[in-house]
Amino acid sequence: MTVIGNDWDERLRPEYDKPYFDALSRAVEAEYRTQRVYPPKADMYRALQAVPLSKLKVLIIGQDPYHGEGQANGMAFAVHKGIKLPPSLVNIFKEIADDLQKPAPPDGDLTRWAGQGVLLLNATLTVRAHQAGSHQNKGWETFTDAVIHRLAEARNNIVYLLWGAYAQKKGAFIDKRRNLVLTSAHPSPLSAYRGFFGNKHFSKAN
């Protein structure tokens, strides 16, 4: 079965055959038919499509897609060109500018990061418009846990950026002897001043 369209499919095929994934797929299909759901259906697996397992160098874990009009594009924290930067992304760009002593990226389209092997993976890949967390506990978390486990089994020397308690819990099993695991507060305005700013994760990752 092809779901993603690259080497992830071979690693994740056992997941595709499990009852939870069938139930998840049916539930999400029904949501797209009857509700306004983000990101657009074609972008649901965009993060994994953009970064094959064999090319992956860095994993950044987010939680939920943006639920505002036109924001979610299938990559955690990112938005398309022309979309106003969400607060967490503003803070990510502030830290990049401060850490690397270079101008912040010109827009929120992080496709260029994907081209460098950075997987921007949300724990939940879809959401109802204007209803944060509405697709949690439908099976996405089990699927994205499997993505992270398959990565950990297949590859060493990966940089994991775990921002906030949720991402840290999701990546708690990662072997720190074989990978670089960097943790800090989340870039949200609610927590960025409690340890995200000044974490120097971008220079350390480089």
C-alpha positions as CSV (number, residue, x, y, z in Angstrom):
1,M,0.0,0.0,0.0
2,T,1.3,3.5,-0.9
3,V,0.3,6.2,1.5
4,I,3.3,8.6,1.4
5,G,5.0,7.7,-1.8
6,N,8.6,7.3,-0.8
7,D,10.8,5.1,1.4
8,W,8.7,5.8,4.5
9,D,6.0,3.5,3.0
10,E,8.3,0.4,3.3
11,R,9.0,1.2,7.0
12,L,5.5,2.1,7.9
13,R,3.6,-0.6,5.9
14,P,3.0,-2.7,9.1
15,E,1.1,0.4,10.5
16,Y,-1.1,0.6,7.4
17,D,-2.5,-2.9,8.1
18,K,-3.4,-2.3,11.7
19,P,-7.0,-1.7,12.8
20,Y,-6.3,1.7,14.3
21,F,-5.0,3.0,11.0
22,D,-8.0,1.8,9.1
23,A,-10.3,3.5,11.7
24,L,-8.2,6.6,11.6
25,S,-8.3,6.8,7.8
26,R,-12.1,6.3,7.7
27,A,-12.6,9.0,10.4
28,V,-10.4,11.5,8.6
29,E,-12.0,10.8,5.2
30,A,-15.5,11.5,6.8
31,E,-14.2,14.7,8.4
32,Y,-12.9,16.0,5.0
33,R,-16.3,15.2,3.4
34,T,-18.4,16.8,6.1
35,Q,-16.3,19.5,7.8
36,R,-13.7,22.1,6.9
37,V,-10.4,20.4,7.8
38,Y,-6.8,21.7,7.6
39,P,-4.4,21.2,6.0
40,P,-5.8,20.6,2.6
41,K,-6.2,16.9,2.0
42,A,-3.4,16.8,-0.5
43,D,-1.0,18.2,2.2
44,M,-2.0,15.7,4.9
45,Y,1.3,13.8,4.6
46,R,3.3,16.6,3.1
47,A,6.0,16.6,5.8
48,L,6.8,13.0,5.2
49,Q,6.5,13.3,1.5
50,A,9.0,16.2,1.5
51,V,11.7,14.4,3.6
52,P,12.3,10.7,2.8
53,L,13.6,8.6,5.6
54,S,17.0,8.2,3.8
55,K,17.5,12.0,3.6
56,L,16.4,12.9,7.1
57,K,18.9,14.8,9.3
58,V,16.8,16.7,11.8
59,L,13.4,16.0,13.4
60,I,11.3,18.8,14.9
61,I,8.1,17.6,16.6
62,G,5.0,19.8,16.8
63,Q,1.6,19.0,18.3
64,D,-1.4,20.1,16.2
65,P,-1.7,21.8,12.8
66,Y,-2.7,25.4,12.8
67,H,-6.5,25.7,12.7
68,G,-6.9,29.2,11.2
69,E,-7.9,29.9,7.6
70,G,-5.0,29.1,5.2
71,Q,-2.4,28.5,7.8
72,A,-1.7,24.8,8.0
73,N,0.4,23.5,5.1
74,G,1.3,20.0,6.3
75,M,4.5,20.9,8.0
76,A,4.8,21.6,11.7
77,F,5.2,25.4,12.6
78,A,5.3,26.4,8.9
79,V,2.9,28.4,6.8
80,H,2.7,29.2,3.1
81,K,4.3,32.4,1.7
82,G,2.1,35.4,2.1
83,I,0.5,34.1,5.3
84,K,1.1,36.1,8.5
85,L,3.6,34.4,10.7
86,P,2.0,32.6,13.8
87,P,3.5,33.6,17.1
88,S,5.4,30.4,17.7
89,L,7.1,30.8,14.2
90,V,7.9,34.4,15.0
91,N,9.7,33.3,18.1
92,I,11.5,30.5,16.2
93,F,12.8,33.0,13.7
94,K,13.9,35.4,16.5
95,E,16.0,32.6,18.0
96,I,17.5,31.8,14.6
97,A,18.4,35.4,14.0
98,D,20.0,35.7,17.5
99,D,21.7,32.3,17.5
100,L,23.1,32.3,14.0
101,Q,23.6,36.1,13.7
102,K,21.8,36.2,10.4
103,P,18.5,37.7,9.2
104,A,15.4,35.7,10.0
105,P,13.9,33.7,7.0
106,P,11.9,35.9,4.7
107,D,8.6,34.0,5.1
108,G,7.0,31.1,6.9
109,D,7.4,28.6,4.0
110,L,9.9,26.1,5.4
111,T,10.1,23.9,2.3
112,R,13.7,24.9,2.1
113,W,14.3,23.3,5.5
114,A,12.7,20.1,4.2
115,G,15.2,20.2,1.3
116,Q,18.0,20.2,3.8
117,G,16.6,17.1,5.5
118,V,14.5,18.7,8.3
119,L,11.3,16.8,9.0
120,L,8.7,19.1,10.6
121,L,6.3,16.5,12.0
122,N,3.1,17.3,13.9
123,A,1.8,14.6,16.3
124,T,-1.6,15.1,14.8
125,L,-1.8,15.6,11.1
126,T,-5.2,17.1,10.7
127,V,-7.6,19.4,12.5
128,R,-11.1,20.9,12.1
129,A,-11.1,24.6,11.2
130,H,-11.1,26.8,14.3
131,Q,-11.2,23.8,16.7
132,A,-7.8,23.3,18.2
133,G,-7.1,19.7,19.1
134,S,-10.2,18.4,17.5
135,H,-8.5,15.4,15.8
136,Q,-6.5,14.4,18.8
137,N,-7.0,10.8,20.1
138,K,-8.3,9.5,16.7
139,G,-5.1,7.5,16.0
140,W,-2.7,10.1,14.6
141,E,-0.6,10.1,17.7
142,T,-0.1,6.3,17.4
143,F,0.9,6.7,13.8
144,T,3.4,9.5,14.4
145,D,4.8,7.6,17.3
146,A,5.5,4.8,14.8
147,V,7.2,7.3,12.5
148,I,9.6,8.3,15.2
149,H,10.2,4.7,16.3
150,R,10.9,3.6,12.7
151,L,13.3,6.5,12.3
152,A,15.1,5.6,15.5
153,E,15.5,2.0,14.4
154,A,16.7,2.9,10.9
155,R,19.0,5.8,11.5
156,N,21.6,7.1,13.9
157,N,23.2,10.5,14.2
158,I,19.9,12.3,13.8
159,V,19.3,15.7,15.5
160,Y,16.0,15.7,17.5
161,L,14.6,19.1,18.5
162,L,12.1,18.6,21.3
163,W,10.4,21.8,22.2
164,G,8.0,21.7,25.2
165,A,6.8,18.9,27.4
166,Y,4.6,17.3,24.8
167,A,7.5,16.8,22.3
168,Q,9.8,15.7,25.0
169,K,7.4,13.0,26.2
170,K,6.9,11.8,22.6
171,G,10.7,11.5,22.0
172,A,11.6,10.3,25.5
173,F,12.7,6.8,24.2
174,I,15.3,8.2,21.7
175,D,18.9,6.9,22.4
176,K,20.9,10.0,23.3
177,R,24.1,8.0,22.9
178,R,23.5,7.6,19.1
179,N,21.7,10.9,18.4
180,L,21.8,14.5,19.4
181,V,18.6,15.2,21.4
182,L,18.1,18.9,22.2
183,T,15.3,19.9,24.6
184,S,13.9,23.3,25.7
185,A,10.7,25.2,26.4
186,H,8.2,25.5,23.6
187,P,8.5,28.6,21.3
188,S,4.9,29.6,22.1
189,P,4.7,33.1,23.6
190,L,3.4,31.5,26.7
191,S,6.7,29.7,27.3
192,A,9.4,31.0,25.0
193,Y,10.9,33.2,27.7
194,R,11.2,30.2,30.0
195,G,14.1,28.6,28.0
196,F,13.3,28.6,24.3
197,F,15.1,31.9,23.7
198,G,18.8,31.4,24.0
199,N,18.6,27.6,23.6
200,K,21.1,27.9,20.7
201,H,19.5,24.8,19.1
202,F,20.1,25.9,15.5
203,S,23.9,26.4,15.9
204,K,24.1,23.1,17.8
205,A,22.1,21.4,15.1
206,N,24.3,22.8,12.4
